[in-house]
Amino acid sequence: MSNQRMLLTVGAVTMVAGVIIGAIIGHFATSSTSATLPNKNSLTSQESEELELMSQLRRDRWQEGGKEMTRRINDMVSTDNLRDNLKELTRRPHLAGTARDDELAEMVRDRFTEAGFDTADLVPYRVLLSRPNATNPNLISLNSGQNVEWESHYKEKELHQDDYDEDFVHAFNAYSPAGTVTTTPGEGVIYVNYARVEDYEELDKMGVNISGHIVICRYGKIYRGNKIQNSERWGATGVIIFSDPKDVAVEGQTPQEIYPNTWWLPGSGMQRGTTYMGDGDPLTPGWPSTENAYRISKEEADLPKIPCQPIGYDDAKVILEKLEGPAAPSDWIGGIENVAYTLGPEWKPEYSTWTLTLSTHNTENIYRSYNVIGTIKGEVEPDRYIILGNHRDAWGYGASDPSSGTAQMLESARVFGELMKEGWRPRRTIVFCNWGAEEYGLLGSQEWVEEHTNKLQARGVAYVNVDTCASGPIFRGRSSPILWDILEEMTKVVPGTKGQDNLSLHDEWSAYTKWKSGVDSIPLATLGAGSDHAPFAFFAGVPSMDYAFKVDSHKWNISTYPAYHTGYETFYMVDKHIDPGFKIHQGCSRLALHILRYLADSSMLPYSIEQMPKTMAKALKDLKIEGIDSKLINIYDKYVLLEEAVDNFTVEAINFEKSLQDISPNISPVTLRAINDQMMQLEQIFIMPSGLPGRPMTRHAVFAPSQFDTYAAAAFPGISDLLYLIDELSGKDLTKRQNEIRRHISDLTIMTQNARKLLKEMHII
């Protein structure tokens, strides 16, 4: 971004200044349509004061702070503070809605207050949460007649002195219903790899009938809720999910090769997690779950219908080694030692009379869960919000997810507090949001966004999400396309985290990308779901960003860090194996501070408007490469109008960006304010009030998660959803689907045309 553009100043107003500016504009605009102001020497004292106010409103605080402020922030972020924060946050388990979670909410609030925030509040919601039965644990058993030959474990083995806590929740998958299912004698389970759609389709081709059977699958590749959904669709009666050593213990399974000696997962580690496919409280879809909110019944909520239970790979071995049946495809074979990975469902001859029983005892009840909301009031534009979010709740100790991000938030709050004591105050309001009950399905953030949608759509500049700061050494950032340049530029002012002198975080990011893929460009990507940016981006249309330091996916072909959501995600794990020295935490906090200040203090919002239509155009080009465009044209010949609309939008966005370079530094603050508002509204053009087809809570028509893997990002998700399995339809079902496609393409075309019109001169409707 050019210095010229950075120096442009937004017409920002406080409530009082707004009235004064109106008088100023009226005063100076009566004699001329030019934005150039009179010579100071010709003004009265009152006019001079008014002119000084306009100058104040034009000031670009980001530029004024300059390199000194950047250096100051980098120096202020303390690794010792970050380590102390994480140690306290992970001292006890803090499942959503528990007493310890409430204690931490109060601690976060108090830290915001101590930092000098203008407000720091606990915001409660009453939400439906799922819990296992503490006295009747979920179990999988192998039975010979009436004899129980073996039972699964429901807690991890204690391998390090800090592993055990009496309040650590038993292994379970949230919202999996209570129920008991048993196989027929001689049959166990069917191994279905990762339980993806393509895995089930492969089993269909092999003639393996899932209906009426319990299935066992590996964690990874897709969201666990999609695994349950797919298994239900293929007729399974229950699901067992395990973490396979090929994904979590790549270097071996001996004691020296796993936790506590390394970061790799031991065989008793069990990944907890939600199976809910929605976002927000299941009983108050679309509306905040306040005290007196109307709630639908649990039967009406979109919750899983079949029981599911996670186990460790030691227990998975006991089951899998007894299966016969066809051999699994070669790429389905995992890493459990001495297991052939046959599909089942038959047992080996020596177990021919055995059965397997899956028994869950989970309950759902309404609990209070707190969000913590702290604000630093903007001095010039208090009604414009730059929002930082991180959730607080964890399935256990949550040392990486989310406590590494919460440790960062507390340190970032402290640094801003110190800057305020030194006289700094942001131009725009900065909001710190510490969410509750994220792990259950983004409950805290979704409810808050639902309660404040109108405000956020009118005033939200950007949302920055930092869920997990440290789960590995490799930086990864995703965002709305109009925030890509901000993300990349701010990594250039953050020192690298690997201890190499004079290298920035951007240098490390770029070097890793070149090593991994051989290209020099930074891998900027759109957002998937799975964390608290989702309601801002996909429901409200607020430009959003999510970043983290993650596992080296080039070195290790694994989905996530091994201890994810297990009893071994401890302070010791992070301190010893993931981020000794807390340099990653430090880089994470520095980046948050710089992004927030850049967005809060730049007079003109530093969006990259043209990135949006360019990304849309690339998505359409990909459809063409895959031959999907011809299928769409056969269904709706006006599909070409969507391509034309995207091309026109691209041209308009490029022209709009160029026009910003020509704006006079003396332009009216009100006009600059209007330009910022114009850019803020762009993302919301693509928010569909009724949501995507069949998905009312996902409303972004251009960039949103795939329906079949909520972790993954997708461009034009409605098109891919509607094309799914269309070749299997006929008659009225096919006609109905084709009409839905026609309507959706028409909607996309109109929205894109409206986006182009939004960028025209403001007086043109």
Coordinates of C-alpha atoms in Angstrom, one line a residue, residues 127-371:
V127 CA -27.1 -22.5 26.3
L128 CA -27.6 -26.2 25.8
L129 CA -24.5 -28.1 26.7
S130 CA -23.8 -31.8 26.6
R131 CA -22.0 -33.8 29.4
P132 CA -21.1 -37.4 30.0
N133 CA -22.4 -39.1 33.1
A134 CA -19.6 -38.8 35.8
T135 CA -20.7 -42.0 37.6
N136 CA -21.7 -44.0 34.5
P137 CA -19.0 -43.6 31.9
N138 CA -19.5 -44.2 28.2
L139 CA -18.1 -47.6 27.3
I140 CA -17.4 -50.0 24.4
S141 CA -17.4 -53.6 25.4
L142 CA -16.6 -57.0 23.7
N143 CA -18.9 -59.7 25.0
S144 CA -19.0 -63.5 24.8
G145 CA -22.5 -64.4 25.6
Q146 CA -23.2 -62.9 29.0
N147 CA -19.5 -62.4 29.8
V148 CA -17.8 -59.0 29.3
E149 CA -14.4 -59.9 27.8
W150 CA -13.1 -56.3 27.5
E151 CA -14.1 -52.7 28.2
S152 CA -12.7 -49.5 26.7
H153 CA -11.1 -46.8 28.8
Y154 CA -12.8 -43.4 29.4
K155 CA -9.8 -41.4 30.8
E156 CA -6.2 -41.1 29.8
K157 CA -3.4 -42.8 31.7
E158 CA -1.5 -40.5 34.0
L159 CA 2.0 -40.2 32.4
H160 CA 3.2 -37.0 33.9
Q161 CA 2.8 -35.4 37.4
D162 CA 0.4 -32.7 36.1
D163 CA -1.8 -34.9 34.0
Y164 CA -4.4 -35.9 36.6
D165 CA -7.3 -33.8 37.8
E166 CA -10.4 -35.2 39.4
D167 CA -12.6 -32.8 37.5
F168 CA -11.2 -33.8 34.1
V169 CA -14.1 -34.8 31.9
H170 CA -14.5 -38.4 30.8
A171 CA -14.0 -39.0 27.1
F172 CA -17.1 -38.2 25.1
N173 CA -18.4 -36.5 21.9
A174 CA -20.7 -33.7 22.8
Y175 CA -24.3 -33.9 21.7
S176 CA -23.9 -37.6 20.9
P177 CA -27.2 -39.0 22.2
A178 CA -27.4 -41.5 25.1
G179 CA -28.0 -45.0 23.7
T180 CA -26.9 -48.5 23.6
V181 CA -26.3 -50.4 20.3
T182 CA -25.0 -54.0 20.0
T183 CA -23.9 -56.0 17.0
T184 CA -25.2 -59.4 16.2
P185 CA -23.1 -62.4 17.3
G186 CA -20.2 -63.0 15.0
E187 CA -20.1 -59.4 13.8
G188 CA -18.1 -56.5 15.1
V189 CA -17.8 -53.2 13.3
I190 CA -17.0 -52.0 9.8
Y191 CA -13.8 -49.9 9.4
V192 CA -14.6 -46.9 7.2
N193 CA -11.3 -45.0 7.2
Y194 CA -12.0 -41.3 7.8
A195 CA -15.8 -41.6 7.3
R196 CA -15.7 -39.1 4.4
V197 CA -18.2 -39.2 1.6
E198 CA -15.6 -40.6 -0.7
D199 CA -14.8 -43.4 1.8
Y200 CA -18.4 -44.5 2.0
E201 CA -18.7 -44.3 -1.8
E202 CA -15.7 -46.6 -2.1
L203 CA -17.3 -49.0 0.3
D204 CA -20.4 -49.0 -1.9
K205 CA -18.3 -49.9 -4.9
M206 CA -16.8 -52.8 -2.9
G207 CA -20.2 -54.1 -2.0
V208 CA -19.9 -53.4 1.7
N209 CA -23.3 -52.6 3.2
I210 CA -23.1 -50.2 6.2
S211 CA -26.8 -50.3 7.1
G212 CA -27.5 -51.7 10.6
H213 CA -23.8 -51.8 11.6
I214 CA -21.6 -49.9 14.0
V215 CA -18.7 -48.2 12.2
I216 CA -15.2 -47.4 13.4
C217 CA -13.2 -44.6 11.8
R218 CA -10.1 -42.5 12.2
Y219 CA -10.0 -38.9 13.3
G220 CA -8.7 -36.4 10.7
K221 CA -9.3 -35.0 7.3
I222 CA -12.8 -33.7 8.0
Y223 CA -14.8 -32.4 11.0
R224 CA -16.0 -35.1 13.3
G225 CA -19.6 -33.9 13.0
N226 CA -19.4 -34.6 9.2
K227 CA -18.2 -38.1 10.1
I228 CA -21.4 -38.7 12.2
Q229 CA -23.6 -37.1 9.5
N230 CA -22.1 -39.3 6.8
S231 CA -22.4 -42.4 8.9
E232 CA -26.1 -41.7 9.7
R233 CA -26.8 -41.2 6.0
W234 CA -25.3 -44.6 5.1
G235 CA -27.4 -46.3 7.8
A236 CA -24.9 -46.9 10.6
T237 CA -26.3 -47.4 14.1
G238 CA -23.3 -46.1 16.0
V239 CA -19.8 -44.6 15.5
I240 CA -16.4 -45.2 17.2
I241 CA -13.7 -42.7 16.5
F242 CA -10.0 -43.2 17.3
S243 CA -6.8 -41.3 16.7
D244 CA -4.6 -43.4 14.5
P245 CA -0.8 -43.5 15.1
K246 CA -0.3 -42.6 11.5
D247 CA -1.7 -39.2 12.4
V248 CA -0.7 -38.8 16.0
A249 CA 2.4 -41.0 16.7
V250 CA 4.4 -40.8 13.4
E251 CA 7.8 -41.5 14.9
G252 CA 6.9 -44.6 16.9
Q253 CA 4.8 -45.9 19.8
T254 CA 7.5 -46.8 22.4
P255 CA 7.5 -44.8 25.6
Q256 CA 10.6 -42.8 24.4
E257 CA 8.8 -41.8 21.2
I258 CA 5.5 -40.4 22.8
Y259 CA 4.4 -38.1 25.5
P260 CA 5.8 -37.1 28.0
N261 CA 9.1 -37.6 26.2
T262 CA 7.9 -36.1 22.9
W263 CA 4.8 -34.3 21.7
W264 CA 3.4 -37.5 19.9
L265 CA 0.2 -39.0 21.4
P266 CA 0.2 -42.1 23.6
G267 CA -2.2 -44.9 22.9
S268 CA -4.6 -43.9 25.7
G269 CA -5.1 -40.3 24.3
M270 CA -8.7 -39.6 23.3
Q271 CA -9.9 -36.7 21.3
R272 CA -13.0 -35.1 22.8
G273 CA -15.1 -32.7 20.7
T274 CA -18.5 -31.7 19.6
T275 CA -20.5 -33.4 16.9
Y276 CA -23.0 -30.6 16.5
M277 CA -23.3 -29.4 12.8
G278 CA -24.6 -26.0 13.6
D279 CA -23.3 -22.8 15.1
G280 CA -24.7 -21.3 18.3
D281 CA -27.1 -22.6 20.9
P282 CA -29.0 -25.5 19.3
L283 CA -32.3 -24.4 20.9
T284 CA -32.3 -20.8 19.8
P285 CA -31.3 -20.8 16.1
G286 CA -30.9 -17.3 14.7
W287 CA -31.7 -15.6 18.1
P288 CA -29.6 -14.9 21.2
S289 CA -30.0 -17.4 24.0
T290 CA -30.9 -14.8 26.7
E291 CA -32.7 -15.7 29.9
N292 CA -36.2 -15.4 28.5
A293 CA -35.5 -16.5 24.9
Y294 CA -37.9 -18.9 23.3
R295 CA -36.3 -22.4 22.9
I296 CA -37.2 -25.1 20.5
S297 CA -37.3 -28.7 21.8
K298 CA -34.2 -30.9 21.6
E299 CA -36.1 -33.1 19.2
E300 CA -36.5 -30.1 16.8
A301 CA -32.8 -29.2 17.1
D302 CA -30.4 -30.6 14.5
L303 CA -28.5 -32.9 16.8
P304 CA -26.9 -36.3 16.0
K305 CA -29.3 -39.3 16.1
I306 CA -26.8 -42.1 16.7
P307 CA -24.4 -42.6 19.6
C308 CA -20.7 -41.9 19.1
Q309 CA -17.7 -42.4 21.3
P310 CA -13.9 -41.6 21.0
I311 CA -11.2 -44.0 22.1
G312 CA -7.4 -44.2 22.0
Y313 CA -5.5 -46.2 19.5
D314 CA -4.6 -48.8 22.2
D315 CA -8.3 -49.6 22.6
A316 CA -8.9 -49.4 18.8
K317 CA -6.2 -52.1 18.4
V318 CA -8.2 -54.4 20.6
I319 CA -11.2 -54.1 18.2
L320 CA -9.5 -53.9 14.9
E321 CA -7.1 -56.8 15.4
K322 CA -10.1 -59.1 15.8
L323 CA -11.8 -58.2 12.5
E324 CA -11.9 -60.2 9.3
G325 CA -13.5 -59.3 6.0
P326 CA -12.1 -57.7 2.9
A327 CA -8.7 -55.9 3.1
A328 CA -8.9 -52.2 3.3
P329 CA -7.6 -50.2 0.4
S330 CA -3.9 -49.5 0.7
D331 CA -4.3 -45.8 1.5
W332 CA -6.7 -46.7 4.4
I333 CA -4.1 -48.6 6.3
G334 CA -3.1 -46.8 9.4
G335 CA -0.2 -47.1 11.9
I336 CA -1.4 -49.4 14.7
E337 CA 1.2 -52.1 15.0
N338 CA 0.2 -55.7 14.1
V339 CA -3.2 -54.7 12.8
A340 CA -4.1 -55.6 9.2
Y341 CA -6.9 -53.0 8.8
T342 CA -9.5 -55.3 7.4
L343 CA -13.0 -53.9 6.8
G344 CA -15.1 -56.4 8.8
P345 CA -17.8 -56.7 10.0
E346 CA -17.0 -60.4 10.7
W347 CA -14.9 -61.4 13.6
K348 CA -12.0 -63.8 13.2
P349 CA -13.1 -67.5 13.8
E350 CA -11.9 -67.6 17.4
Y351 CA -14.3 -64.7 18.2
S352 CA -17.2 -66.0 16.1
T353 CA -19.8 -65.8 18.9
W354 CA -18.7 -62.4 20.2
T355 CA -20.6 -59.1 20.1
L356 CA -19.6 -55.5 20.4
T357 CA -21.7 -53.0 22.5
L358 CA -21.4 -49.2 22.3
S359 CA -23.1 -47.6 25.3
T360 CA -23.3 -43.8 25.9
H361 CA -24.9 -42.0 28.8
N362 CA -24.5 -38.3 27.8
T363 CA -27.1 -35.8 28.9
E364 CA -28.0 -32.3 27.6
N365 CA -29.0 -29.5 30.0
I366 CA -29.0 -25.7 29.9
Y367 CA -26.1 -24.0 31.5
R368 CA -24.9 -20.4 32.0
S369 CA -21.8 -19.6 30.0
Y370 CA -20.0 -16.2 30.1
N371 CA -18.5 -14.1 27.3

